[in-house]
Amino acid sequence: MAVRATVSRFPIDTDAREGSGLLWGVTVTPFAASDENGQSPAYGSGGDLLPRCENCWAYFNTYCELEQWSWSCSLCGNLNGLSSDAIERYSRPQSCAEMMSSFVDLELPPQEESDEAALEACPVYVAAIDLSSSEEFLELTKSALLAALEALAPGSLFGLATFSHKLGLYDVQGPIPVVKNVFIPPEAEGTLTIELEDVMPLLQFLAPVDTCKDRIASALETLRPTTSWERTTAAGQGLEGVLLGGRGFGVAMEALCGYLGSEYGNTFALARIFAFLSGPPDYGAGQLDTRRYGEQYASQRKDPDRALLPEQTPFYKDLAAVAVQAGVCVDVFAVTNEYTDLASLKFLSIESGGSLFLYTSTEDSTLPQDMYRMLSRPYAFGCVLRLRTSTEFKPGNSYGHFFPDPQYENVQHVICCDSYATYAYDFVFENNIGFSRSKSDVPTLQIAFQYSVVVPPQELSNSGGVSTSRTKHHSLQRRLRIRTVQFGVAQNIHELYDSCDPEVVLSLLVHKVILASLEEGVREGRLLLQEWLVILAAQYNDAYKLVQYSNGNSIRSQLDVAFSQCPQLQSLPRLIFALLRNPLLRFHEEGVHPDYRIYLQCLFSALEPSSLHRAVYPVLTSYATPDKQAYPRHSLSRAALLTSGSPIFFLDAFTILIVFYSSTADQTLPFPPPHDCLLRTTINKLKKERCITPKLIFIRGGQDDASIFENFLIEEQDVDGSGLTSVMGFVSFLEDITQKVLEFMK
Ligand SMILES: [Zn+2]
């Protein structure tokens, strides 16, 4: 669990926070294997025995004062009694994880053993494939699923379903695959008239991957796109000559969630649906009207600022609630260049803990690699995340892809969570007192993360006394991970600025501008961001007494918007500039596709701070040869490139990696870089560590089209995309900020 704060020394009170212009909050990556400094948790058992404060329910931790019979809570100060068992345990501190580290991962006792429990522990995966599609789409989907089958843990169950104007369920457990179809009613309010359990019993549908891999593969080979004849017939002889795509996605997903959630009264603890979609749902319940895209382009009158960001129907949000209830996580893979209205669809994936992937073409799609990666890494299921703070402050807003608890504040549910998934919180003071000026108050956070992991059968064999029937199955292990973190209090504004972590500030800002653009439009999101920087710069200039008010005319020349006195703040203007240049915040008129914007919103709002930094302001390095680095860091400017004189540049923009050979590079340098060189090793390492598969591109300047690389060199580009102005990008942006700071300070 990594926890990073915008400032490691907290503001002393509300005035100090507001007076600094900085944000106050944290990012939390709960399932990260180590903390932000690379330390692993102390592992232990008996999570259910961990003492809790009777006043604030915080867990006992190393910061609590322990007496012989009692302990005082490090969050609220309450004195709590110790049970005789705990006294006995804590007399041998080396044997207890919670006495050794403020970061612990404790097993919770197993649930009752029964065949039913063992079955529930099997990971269940269902592929739902769009047949209202093309041969190319199906080819890509097949290779993605073949990759997935290789990555699935032994003992997993797999189901194959298709959708179009009908929903198809495959039974691959017999000698030849059998498909049973149910017609989806075309009406917008329709649901299936028959339970899927009656169409095919769930256990016939879910096949063990171990024994059925080949049969699943041959069933995949039989998939064909529905013919246009089939679709028009289903749509009632082509309604008024309009050819419907016949993509009954909404009903199919609703039925599958119910199917997986219904068995044994409860659910499989970990069911995951991979939905492969080749275009907008346009048939039956949950169909989306894609004409709004055309209308938007045709006339700017229709709320252009919100740029198709709001959902057009609550259908998928409601469906996400059903999925969460059933413990089903849905990953949506949209492979399309058509307008698909991800703004409406996204809820199904992000609220159920799944991912949203968008590939605009079948040709260079990294879908199979993404799928393989996603399934080969560890996952936490059925997670509950709870943040507690010491008494002087409390969480304000929370951000990220979770489902808030309907009853308890600051409790979030995450159906499925990988080691990258990151959430953010900002803080407010409990009252106008703040932290005490003497150094007695230590701001403390405690994050409790309860989750389940699937333990493969082989790991059970040495846990002792295991029955033979149990060893065949996966088992579900419930764990409680607790991290308690203490922070300092900044005694003045300089200490506050010096303790700033700009990457975490960027994370919180990105969450805020995404929310602002969803609610009030992209223009409003941009304004918010610029205003934030203006206020920060004004407060900073004020704090460092950089401006002499008596000498009115020279204020402008004295103003420092580059934060030259404070290294910790120096990267912020560039980050804000880059964010304003990012498609996330560029105007619809500049050609940012609304689905792409939604995809970026979903991606950015789950990234941990360092990855987000790369995605917003890519890392540009240069090489003298493929084996020798020249400079570790360049600003994203053409001028910087030219003056460096390096022949090879490597750009990491998180979703894309570009190797660029300058047109003046020595012709004897091998292109592309050979497989055993330093540059390749660097690339492979980056690819391996990443949650998605970045696209790798090699460009030879002067021979290949270099525009994709040049577009990343943003510092000479206009910030607002207005295009043909004589002033240059980042420099004129800073001038503009200076002007606004002046106005603000007056
Ligand atoms: Zn307490």
XYZ file of C-alpha atoms and ligand atoms in Angstrom:
747
model
C 0.000 0.000 0.000
C 1.559 3.225 -1.151
C 0.395 6.492 0.405
C 1.647 9.808 -0.914
C 0.621 13.236 0.323
C 0.557 16.549 -1.567
C 2.577 17.950 1.345
C 4.493 15.813 3.826
C 4.134 18.564 6.415
C 0.468 19.425 6.764
C -0.817 23.014 6.930
C -1.369 24.114 10.516
C -4.924 25.374 9.978
C -7.422 26.393 7.301
C -5.870 29.852 6.943
C -2.444 28.349 6.344
C -3.875 25.968 3.755
C -5.819 28.625 1.899
C -2.963 31.072 2.188
C -0.584 28.655 0.475
C -2.742 27.936 -2.581
C -1.670 24.279 -2.393
C -3.933 21.271 -2.329
C -4.059 19.099 0.770
C -4.661 15.420 0.259
C -3.237 11.979 -0.407
C -3.207 9.286 -3.039
C -3.598 5.704 -1.868
C -2.616 2.631 -3.897
C -4.002 0.000 -1.533
C -2.966 -3.232 -3.249
C 0.547 -2.089 -4.190
C 2.928 -4.768 -2.933
C 5.070 -2.259 -1.079
C 4.779 1.213 0.355
C 5.952 4.378 -1.458
C 9.510 3.697 -0.282
C 9.576 0.095 -1.456
C 9.009 -1.474 1.984
C 6.835 -4.591 2.124
C 4.246 -5.053 4.866
C 4.818 -7.251 7.896
C 2.750 -10.382 7.282
C 0.849 -12.134 9.992
C -2.361 -13.861 10.960
C -5.116 -13.098 13.404
C -6.414 -9.980 11.686
C -9.650 -10.557 13.596
C -7.772 -10.264 16.889
C -6.247 -6.875 16.183
C -7.445 -4.539 18.965
C -9.614 -1.608 17.900
C -10.173 1.728 19.556
C -13.494 1.866 21.394
C -13.899 5.504 20.448
C -12.919 5.840 16.769
C -12.583 2.165 15.684
C -9.020 2.681 14.480
C -6.829 -0.390 14.627
C -3.979 -0.829 17.085
C -0.646 0.104 15.458
C 2.988 0.811 16.286
C 2.280 4.497 16.986
C -0.075 3.648 19.852
C 1.285 3.907 23.372
C 1.173 0.483 24.937
C 0.921 0.084 28.712
C 0.783 -3.172 30.542
C -3.030 -3.403 30.546
C -4.052 -0.758 28.074
C -3.156 1.240 24.969
C -3.923 4.752 23.863
C -5.139 5.302 20.314
C -2.708 7.145 18.026
C -5.602 8.720 16.131
C -7.948 9.970 18.844
C -5.981 9.521 22.066
C -8.625 7.316 23.682
C -7.358 4.930 26.371
C -8.452 1.352 25.619
C -8.203 -1.785 27.713
C -6.370 -4.858 26.456
C -7.845 -8.328 26.540
C -5.838 -10.978 28.387
C -5.089 -12.672 25.026
C -3.681 -9.448 23.648
C -1.580 -8.885 26.784
C -0.181 -12.369 26.330
C 0.521 -11.781 22.601
C 2.108 -8.386 23.093
C 4.453 -9.733 25.757
C 6.192 -11.388 22.791
C 6.353 -8.424 20.385
C 8.568 -10.171 17.811
C 5.790 -12.636 17.093
C 3.203 -9.985 16.127
C 3.237 -8.171 12.815
C 1.368 -5.197 14.294
C 4.140 -4.689 16.863
C 6.835 -4.752 14.187
C 5.546 -2.389 11.517
C 2.998 0.343 10.894
C 2.230 -1.481 7.620
C 0.744 -4.924 8.178
C -1.020 -7.522 6.086
C -2.951 -9.914 8.298
C -4.865 -13.047 7.394
C -8.421 -13.262 8.584
C -9.730 -16.651 9.711
C -11.042 -18.870 6.887
C -14.741 -19.127 6.298
C -16.460 -22.431 6.872
C -15.113 -25.207 4.754
C -17.618 -26.803 2.460
C -17.771 -27.883 -1.146
C -19.893 -24.870 -1.796
C -17.282 -22.527 -0.366
C -14.626 -24.244 -2.446
C -16.676 -23.778 -5.596
C -17.243 -20.136 -4.848
C -13.523 -19.694 -4.604
C -13.013 -20.629 -8.250
C -12.279 -17.566 -10.301
C -14.988 -17.236 -12.938
C -14.391 -15.475 -16.238
C -16.978 -14.897 -18.918
C -16.243 -13.512 -22.354
C -19.177 -11.693 -23.955
C -18.463 -11.148 -27.624
C -20.185 -8.778 -30.005
C -21.249 -10.682 -33.152
C -22.704 -7.544 -34.674
C -19.203 -6.900 -35.830
C -16.609 -7.683 -38.463
C -14.310 -10.642 -39.195
C -11.330 -8.470 -38.162
C -12.918 -7.664 -34.824
C -13.603 -11.345 -34.157
C -10.058 -12.315 -35.143
C -8.647 -9.803 -32.659
C -11.051 -10.912 -29.942
C -10.111 -14.552 -30.515
C -6.406 -13.868 -30.186
C -7.082 -11.814 -27.046
C -9.042 -14.697 -25.537
C -6.428 -17.267 -26.510
C -3.881 -15.083 -24.699
C -6.285 -14.859 -21.755
C -6.649 -18.645 -21.563
C -2.879 -18.924 -21.198
C -2.875 -16.397 -18.355
C -5.792 -17.822 -16.358
C -4.836 -19.655 -13.201
C -5.484 -23.396 -13.212
C -8.823 -24.195 -11.651
C -10.523 -21.183 -13.186
C -13.913 -21.521 -14.840
C -14.593 -19.966 -18.207
C -17.834 -19.209 -20.027
C -18.284 -18.097 -23.616
C -21.249 -15.922 -24.552
C -22.103 -13.911 -27.648
C -24.536 -11.111 -28.257
C -26.236 -9.462 -31.204
C -30.015 -9.414 -31.537
C -29.733 -12.652 -29.583
C -27.704 -13.857 -26.650
C -25.753 -17.061 -27.200
C -24.471 -19.359 -24.451
C -21.857 -21.992 -25.294
C -21.518 -25.404 -23.756
C -17.956 -26.488 -24.521
C -17.842 -29.416 -22.108
C -19.267 -31.996 -24.519
C -17.494 -33.498 -27.554
C -18.591 -30.635 -29.813
C -19.456 -27.085 -28.731
C -23.179 -26.452 -28.468
C -24.657 -22.976 -28.536
C -28.081 -22.044 -27.205
C -29.561 -18.741 -28.276
C -32.171 -16.541 -26.679
C -33.704 -13.708 -28.668
C -33.351 -10.255 -27.196
C -36.542 -8.199 -27.429
C -35.999 -5.085 -29.588
C -38.010 -2.749 -27.337
C -36.078 -0.224 -25.286
C -37.680 -1.519 -22.061
C -37.513 -5.224 -22.883
C -35.855 -7.942 -20.828
C -35.324 -11.611 -21.562
C -38.468 -13.647 -21.105
C -36.553 -16.691 -19.912
C -33.964 -17.156 -17.149
C -30.529 -18.042 -18.481
C -30.342 -20.818 -15.894
C -33.265 -22.447 -17.755
C -31.519 -21.990 -21.089
C -28.347 -23.646 -19.848
C -27.473 -24.547 -16.249
C -24.642 -22.316 -15.109
C -22.257 -25.186 -14.432
C -22.721 -26.445 -17.970
C -21.867 -22.976 -19.246
C -18.815 -22.495 -17.013
C -16.126 -24.910 -18.150
C -12.932 -25.733 -16.241
C -10.078 -24.080 -18.102
C -7.691 -26.931 -17.216
C -9.578 -29.563 -19.161
C -11.473 -27.516 -21.727
C -8.886 -25.084 -23.089
C -8.788 -26.729 -26.539
C -12.542 -26.941 -26.753
C -12.921 -23.282 -25.809
C -10.432 -22.480 -28.567
C -12.378 -24.499 -31.117
C -15.645 -22.873 -30.022
C -13.998 -19.497 -30.624
C -13.158 -20.656 -34.150
C -16.851 -21.118 -34.923
C -17.741 -17.473 -34.221
C -18.990 -15.531 -37.232
C -20.423 -12.026 -37.512
C -24.197 -11.916 -37.873
C -25.246 -11.232 -41.435
C -27.064 -8.065 -42.333
C -29.975 -10.257 -43.419
C -30.247 -11.709 -39.915
C -30.133 -8.270 -38.346
C -32.808 -6.700 -40.523
C -35.083 -9.657 -39.999
C -34.669 -9.373 -36.251
C -35.255 -5.645 -36.311
C -38.646 -6.212 -37.889
C -37.839 -6.002 -41.589
C -35.564 -2.999 -41.300
C -37.448 -0.289 -39.505
C -38.167 2.448 -42.031
C -35.251 1.320 -44.113
C -32.771 1.928 -41.286
C -30.344 -0.915 -40.877
C -29.901 -1.542 -37.216
C -26.617 -2.935 -35.986
C -28.542 -5.269 -33.720
C -26.155 -4.962 -30.812
C -28.229 -5.963 -27.781
C -25.433 -5.258 -25.320
C -27.477 -3.842 -22.440
C -29.867 -6.784 -22.127
C -27.040 -9.288 -22.591
C -24.976 -7.764 -19.782
C -27.976 -7.480 -17.493
C -28.795 -11.148 -18.061
C -25.185 -12.316 -17.581
C -24.795 -10.397 -14.316
C -27.977 -11.998 -13.019
C -26.863 -15.434 -14.252
C -23.513 -15.274 -12.416
C -24.990 -13.677 -9.338
C -27.885 -16.067 -8.858
C -26.238 -19.426 -8.319
C -26.284 -20.821 -4.779
C -28.324 -17.926 -3.537
C -25.223 -15.806 -3.360
C -22.507 -15.460 -5.921
C -19.121 -16.596 -7.037
C -16.934 -14.375 -4.953
C -14.933 -13.369 -7.998
C -16.698 -13.255 -11.317
C -15.386 -11.181 -14.134
C -16.999 -10.426 -17.478
C -14.899 -9.362 -20.455
C -17.208 -7.465 -22.772
C -15.902 -7.045 -26.329
C -17.795 -4.332 -28.111
C -17.391 -3.231 -31.734
C -19.732 -0.249 -31.654
C -22.556 1.401 -29.726
C -25.350 -0.724 -28.230
C -28.238 -0.021 -30.583
C -30.783 -2.724 -29.905
C -33.099 -3.515 -27.011
C -32.811 -2.088 -23.504
C -29.717 0.034 -22.948
C -29.527 1.149 -26.580
C -27.750 4.436 -27.093
C -28.680 7.185 -29.493
C -25.496 8.006 -31.346
C -27.118 10.728 -33.416
C -26.231 13.173 -30.668
C -22.653 13.004 -31.903
C -23.690 14.179 -35.363
C -25.904 16.875 -33.906
C -23.089 18.148 -31.776
C -20.819 18.449 -34.749
C -23.527 19.938 -36.926
C -24.309 22.775 -34.554
C -22.198 24.197 -31.764
C -25.310 25.469 -30.070
C -25.851 22.244 -28.245
C -23.643 22.606 -25.190
C -20.298 22.253 -26.926
C -18.353 22.764 -23.699
C -19.581 19.584 -22.171
C -18.578 17.849 -25.384
C -20.809 14.798 -24.985
C -19.423 14.102 -21.530
C -22.705 13.478 -19.669
C -24.373 10.083 -19.922
C -27.562 9.946 -21.973
C -29.200 7.236 -19.896
C -28.810 5.964 -16.329
C -29.088 2.388 -17.686
C -25.401 1.467 -17.338
C -25.000 3.165 -13.997
C -27.945 1.167 -12.692
C -26.522 -1.965 -14.258
C -23.204 -1.319 -12.493
C -25.075 -1.340 -9.178
C -26.548 -4.730 -10.123
C -23.074 -6.010 -11.032
C -21.634 -4.767 -7.724
C -24.481 -6.469 -5.866
C -23.745 -9.714 -7.689
C -19.989 -9.332 -7.121
C -19.385 -9.173 -10.849
C -16.646 -6.998 -12.304
C -17.041 -5.931 -15.929
C -14.140 -5.010 -18.196
C -15.206 -3.260 -21.372
C -12.980 -3.570 -24.438
C -14.280 -1.240 -27.126
C -12.614 -1.836 -30.480
C -14.118 0.777 -32.744
C -13.615 4.086 -34.464
C -17.339 4.747 -34.438
C -18.898 7.005 -31.805
C -19.862 4.520 -29.094
C -20.890 6.859 -26.264
C -18.457 5.601 -23.660
C -19.778 8.463 -21.520
C -22.864 6.326 -20.915
C -21.137 2.942 -20.926
C -18.164 3.737 -18.673
C -20.062 3.312 -15.400
C -20.491 -0.394 -16.012
C -16.739 -0.915 -15.926
C -15.362 1.701 -13.559
C -17.984 1.323 -10.842
C -17.721 -2.457 -10.863
C -13.938 -2.253 -10.490
C -13.238 -3.134 -14.113
C -11.271 -1.333 -16.771
C -12.322 0.532 -19.847
C -10.162 -0.009 -22.906
C -10.569 1.796 -26.204
C -8.826 0.684 -29.397
C -9.596 2.713 -32.469
C -8.359 0.112 -34.913
C -8.093 -3.660 -35.074
C -4.766 -3.452 -36.862
C -2.322 -2.148 -34.292
C -4.351 -2.999 -31.225
C -2.518 -4.153 -28.107
C -5.676 -5.907 -26.885
C -4.177 -9.447 -26.648
C -1.143 -8.159 -24.727
C -3.288 -6.002 -22.437
C -5.537 -8.950 -21.716
C -2.643 -11.283 -20.938
C -1.050 -8.740 -18.632
C -4.268 -7.914 -16.872
C -4.888 -11.565 -16.041
C -1.347 -12.528 -15.120
C -1.018 -10.064 -12.287
C -2.420 -10.455 -8.797
C -5.847 -9.139 -7.923
C -7.716 -8.313 -4.778
C -11.457 -8.982 -4.785
C -14.390 -7.874 -2.703
C -12.386 -5.036 -1.202
C -13.483 -2.535 1.417
C -11.376 0.586 1.820
C -11.666 2.783 4.903
C -9.724 5.923 5.687
C -9.459 7.271 9.240
C -7.685 10.388 10.402
C -6.632 11.870 13.706
C -9.244 14.141 15.226
C -8.137 17.575 14.007
C -8.977 16.889 10.356
C -11.094 14.613 8.183
C -11.425 13.459 4.577
C -13.242 15.927 2.307
C -13.691 14.510 -1.196
C -12.758 11.050 -2.348
C -11.835 10.220 -5.928
C -11.353 7.048 -7.946
C -13.100 4.029 -9.380
C -14.951 2.692 -6.401
C -18.463 2.301 -5.197
C -19.240 4.375 -2.098
C -20.843 2.538 0.786
C -24.523 3.508 0.911
C -24.427 3.674 4.706
C -20.993 4.620 6.021
C -18.985 7.703 5.161
C -15.419 7.236 3.936
C -16.019 3.567 3.236
C -15.528 2.493 -0.365
C -16.177 -0.819 -2.064
C -13.973 -2.069 -4.856
C -15.073 -5.294 -6.544
C -11.718 -5.897 -8.129
C -8.449 -4.072 -7.635
C -4.933 -4.581 -9.002
C -1.657 -3.339 -7.615
C -1.807 -0.162 -9.712
C -5.329 1.047 -8.848
C -5.029 4.368 -7.049
C -7.568 6.455 -5.145
C -7.300 9.993 -3.852
C -8.691 11.973 -0.938
C -8.485 15.563 0.072
C -8.758 16.830 3.625
C -10.526 19.555 5.548
C -10.067 20.652 9.136
C -12.598 19.431 11.637
C -12.908 22.971 13.049
C -11.156 26.347 12.878
C -8.547 25.418 15.473
C -6.332 23.212 13.317
C -3.216 21.533 14.658
C -1.660 22.863 17.836
C 1.319 25.196 17.448
C 3.331 23.301 19.980
C 4.611 20.153 18.334
C 2.295 17.860 20.264
C -0.155 17.137 17.434
C 0.982 14.522 14.991
C -1.387 14.313 12.004
C -2.075 10.613 11.506
C -3.823 8.630 8.789
C -4.903 5.049 8.950
C -6.044 3.171 5.892
C -7.702 -0.190 6.382
C -8.077 -2.368 3.310
C -9.976 -5.598 3.661
C -9.790 -7.870 0.638
C -9.796 -11.403 -0.703
C -7.204 -13.129 -2.784
C -7.400 -16.463 -4.535
C -4.849 -18.881 -3.225
C -3.979 -21.537 -5.819
C -4.363 -25.179 -4.717
C -0.630 -25.939 -4.483
C -0.041 -23.258 -1.865
C -2.419 -24.998 0.485
C -0.530 -28.254 0.702
C 1.841 -27.026 3.390
C -0.740 -25.300 5.525
C -1.378 -28.561 7.377
C -4.455 -30.709 7.968
C -5.928 -30.111 4.559
C -8.557 -32.507 3.371
C -8.057 -34.083 -0.038
C -11.223 -32.607 -1.497
C -9.997 -29.165 -0.567
C -6.628 -29.427 -2.247
C -8.245 -29.722 -5.656
C -9.762 -26.302 -5.348
C -8.664 -22.772 -5.106
C -9.326 -21.216 -1.794
C -10.317 -17.750 -0.971
C -8.290 -15.969 1.626
C -9.582 -12.880 3.357
C -6.946 -10.398 4.527
C -6.762 -7.127 6.343
C -4.094 -4.676 5.344
C -3.518 -1.709 7.636
C -1.231 1.200 7.040
C -0.794 3.932 9.632
C 1.148 7.003 8.515
C 2.224 10.033 10.488
C 2.929 13.437 9.009
C 4.548 16.627 10.236
C 2.992 20.056 10.655
C 4.475 22.961 8.684
C 5.305 25.810 11.044
C 5.294 28.343 8.221
C 4.477 28.618 4.533
C 8.070 27.966 3.453
C 8.047 24.625 5.211
C 4.744 23.853 3.561
C 6.031 24.652 0.055
C 9.273 22.774 0.651
C 7.379 19.631 1.607
C 5.276 19.616 -1.591
C 5.142 16.535 -3.845
C 4.149 17.955 -7.260
C 3.141 14.531 -8.666
C 0.509 14.100 -5.966
C -0.679 17.672 -6.482
C -1.088 16.793 -10.170
C -3.134 13.690 -9.265
C -5.573 15.671 -7.166
C -5.791 18.421 -9.771
C -6.568 15.904 -12.509
C -9.413 14.462 -10.439
C -10.766 17.946 -9.808
C -10.634 19.075 -13.437
C -12.230 15.844 -14.640
C -15.107 16.388 -12.229
C -15.385 20.039 -13.202
C -15.461 19.208 -16.900
C -18.073 16.496 -16.377
C -20.272 18.872 -14.408
C -19.674 22.215 -16.060
C -17.792 21.533 -19.257
C -14.258 21.388 -20.559
C -13.924 25.187 -20.666
C -14.726 25.365 -16.973
C -12.207 22.618 -16.215
C -9.492 24.589 -18.016
C -10.391 27.793 -16.197
C -10.260 26.052 -12.855
C -6.787 24.769 -13.590
C -5.407 28.136 -14.693
C -6.987 29.913 -11.757
C -5.424 27.416 -9.417
C -1.958 28.159 -10.778
C -2.573 31.929 -10.643
C -3.582 31.753 -6.992
C -0.636 29.522 -6.115
C 1.809 31.878 -7.857
C 0.261 34.913 -6.190
C 0.456 33.339 -2.715
C 4.002 32.204 -3.355
C 5.122 35.672 -4.462
C 3.438 37.108 -1.448
C 5.044 34.603 0.915
C 8.525 35.196 -0.431
C 7.993 38.977 -0.421
C 9.185 39.081 -3.994
C 7.112 42.058 -4.946
C 7.700 45.551 -3.606
C 4.288 47.156 -3.639
C 5.673 50.659 -3.210
C 7.235 50.545 -6.632
C 4.168 50.004 -8.792
C 5.773 49.929 -12.213
C 8.329 47.279 -11.547
C 5.931 44.710 -10.081
C 5.735 42.880 -13.369
C 9.455 42.444 -13.733
C 9.781 41.209 -10.162
C 7.010 38.644 -10.340
C 8.294 35.087 -10.220
C 5.911 32.593 -11.802
C 8.683 30.048 -12.286
C 8.934 29.446 -8.510
C 12.682 29.948 -8.660
C 13.015 30.128 -4.858
C 11.289 26.796 -4.283
C 12.526 23.726 -6.207
C 9.550 21.637 -5.028
C 7.090 23.854 -6.897
C 9.125 24.440 -10.027
C 7.655 21.666 -12.154
C 4.063 22.795 -11.580
C 3.718 25.472 -14.307
C 4.973 22.985 -16.918
C 2.598 20.299 -15.667
C -0.363 22.675 -15.814
C 0.653 23.819 -19.290
C 0.946 20.200 -20.448
C -2.395 19.288 -18.921
C -4.035 22.167 -20.796
C -2.471 20.772 -23.987
C -3.668 17.248 -23.225
C -6.674 15.858 -25.166
C -8.297 15.452 -21.741
C -8.839 19.216 -21.668
C -8.649 20.299 -25.279
C -11.750 21.556 -26.962
C -14.138 19.429 -28.920
C -13.564 21.795 -31.872
C -9.921 20.768 -31.909
C -11.051 17.318 -32.910
C -10.840 15.462 -29.599
C -13.173 12.518 -29.997
C -15.626 12.365 -27.076
C -14.998 8.628 -26.563
C -11.260 9.206 -26.435
C -11.733 11.932 -23.852
C -13.809 9.580 -21.690
C -11.192 6.861 -22.100
C -8.491 9.281 -20.912
C -10.626 10.397 -17.980
C -11.068 6.805 -16.881
C -7.395 5.982 -17.390
C -6.023 9.099 -15.684
C -8.312 8.868 -12.688
C -6.920 5.457 -11.735
C -3.194 6.045 -12.287
C -0.682 6.336 -9.482
C 1.014 9.770 -9.376
C 4.284 8.921 -11.161
C 2.513 7.223 -14.068
C 0.127 10.137 -14.362
C 3.093 12.489 -14.470
C 4.442 10.603 -17.509
C 1.053 10.559 -19.189
C 0.708 14.332 -18.800
C 4.301 15.421 -19.328
C 6.153 12.595 -21.120
C 9.723 11.773 -20.189
C 12.155 12.591 -22.997
C 15.694 11.202 -22.820
C 18.449 11.131 -25.410
C 21.065 8.609 -26.445
C 24.460 9.044 -28.081
C 24.262 5.449 -29.336
C 21.678 2.704 -28.605
C 23.996 1.646 -25.793
C 24.854 4.984 -24.248
C 22.506 7.531 -22.728
C 23.312 11.163 -23.490
C 20.874 13.173 -21.317
C 18.409 11.752 -18.799
C 15.860 14.500 -19.265
C 14.854 17.059 -21.888
C 12.003 19.496 -21.817
C 9.439 18.830 -24.538
C 10.721 21.515 -26.827
C 12.021 21.427 -30.396
C 14.678 23.936 -29.470
C 15.951 21.710 -26.649
C 16.192 18.830 -29.097
C 18.124 20.792 -31.670
C 20.588 22.258 -29.193
C 21.259 18.911 -27.507
C 22.765 17.501 -30.704
C 21.903 13.932 -29.651
C 21.170 11.522 -32.509
C 18.582 9.341 -30.715
C 15.635 10.386 -28.579
C 13.366 8.224 -26.484
C 9.974 9.514 -25.436
C 7.816 7.799 -22.811
C 4.265 9.115 -22.836
C 2.897 6.206 -20.784
C 0.488 4.847 -23.420
C 3.038 5.238 -26.172
C 6.816 4.855 -26.433
C 8.660 6.501 -29.307
C 12.234 5.990 -30.424
C 13.190 8.847 -32.724
C 16.392 8.981 -34.765
C 17.183 12.553 -35.741
C 17.604 13.232 -39.460
C 21.221 14.161 -38.826
C 21.980 10.918 -36.955
C 25.017 8.991 -38.153
C 23.832 6.521 -40.820
C 25.942 3.762 -39.279
C 23.822 3.749 -36.085
C 21.699 0.592 -36.259
C 17.985 1.259 -36.809
C 15.816 0.094 -35.161
C 17.971 -0.301 -32.040
C 19.281 -3.891 -31.742
C 17.658 -6.268 -29.267
C 20.463 -6.439 -26.747
C 21.212 -2.721 -26.375
C 20.655 -0.449 -23.360
C 17.777 1.383 -25.033
C 15.911 -1.899 -25.649
C 16.544 -3.059 -22.104
C 15.103 0.229 -20.858
C 12.060 -0.145 -23.117
C 11.433 -3.728 -22.053
C 11.680 -2.817 -18.395
C 9.189 0.036 -18.813
C 6.765 -2.207 -20.695
C 6.963 -4.853 -18.018
C 6.233 -2.466 -15.157
C 3.236 -0.842 -16.779
C -0.456 -1.590 -16.191
C -1.237 -1.280 -19.898
C 0.805 -2.225 -22.940
C 2.326 0.918 -24.377
C 2.499 1.121 -28.141
C 6.115 1.127 -29.344
C 6.984 3.211 -32.406
C 10.300 3.666 -34.207
C 10.719 6.779 -36.331
C 13.588 7.776 -38.541
C 13.656 11.572 -38.919
C 13.829 12.762 -42.493
C 12.479 9.441 -43.829
C 9.363 8.542 -41.852
C 6.417 10.703 -40.907
C 7.535 12.172 -37.585
C 4.365 14.083 -36.729
C 3.337 11.718 -33.920
C 6.655 12.450 -32.190
C 6.657 16.158 -32.995
C 3.162 16.565 -31.566
C 4.576 15.666 -28.167
C 6.991 18.610 -28.347
C 4.416 20.879 -26.806
C 6.423 23.756 -25.440
C 6.321 25.713 -28.680
C 2.633 25.004 -29.201
C -0.299 27.198 -28.253
C -1.868 26.456 -24.940
C -5.449 27.029 -26.017
C -5.231 25.423 -29.429
C -6.331 28.584 -31.193
C -3.571 27.854 -33.665
C -2.234 30.697 -35.728
C -0.846 33.208 -33.288
C 2.592 34.662 -33.412
C 3.380 34.043 -29.740
C 5.049 30.848 -28.654
C 3.619 28.186 -26.325
C 5.045 27.776 -22.859
C 6.774 31.155 -22.755
C 3.611 33.023 -23.649
C 1.659 30.850 -21.233
C 3.933 32.031 -18.410
C 3.488 35.628 -19.539
C -0.241 35.170 -19.503
C -0.080 33.695 -15.991
C 2.115 36.622 -14.885
C -0.526 39.035 -16.160
C -3.284 37.184 -14.345
C -1.246 37.035 -11.125
C -0.787 40.811 -11.312
C -4.516 41.318 -11.703
C -5.183 38.926 -8.869
C -2.695 40.626 -6.528
C -4.206 44.014 -7.172
Zn -9.242 6.098 18.561
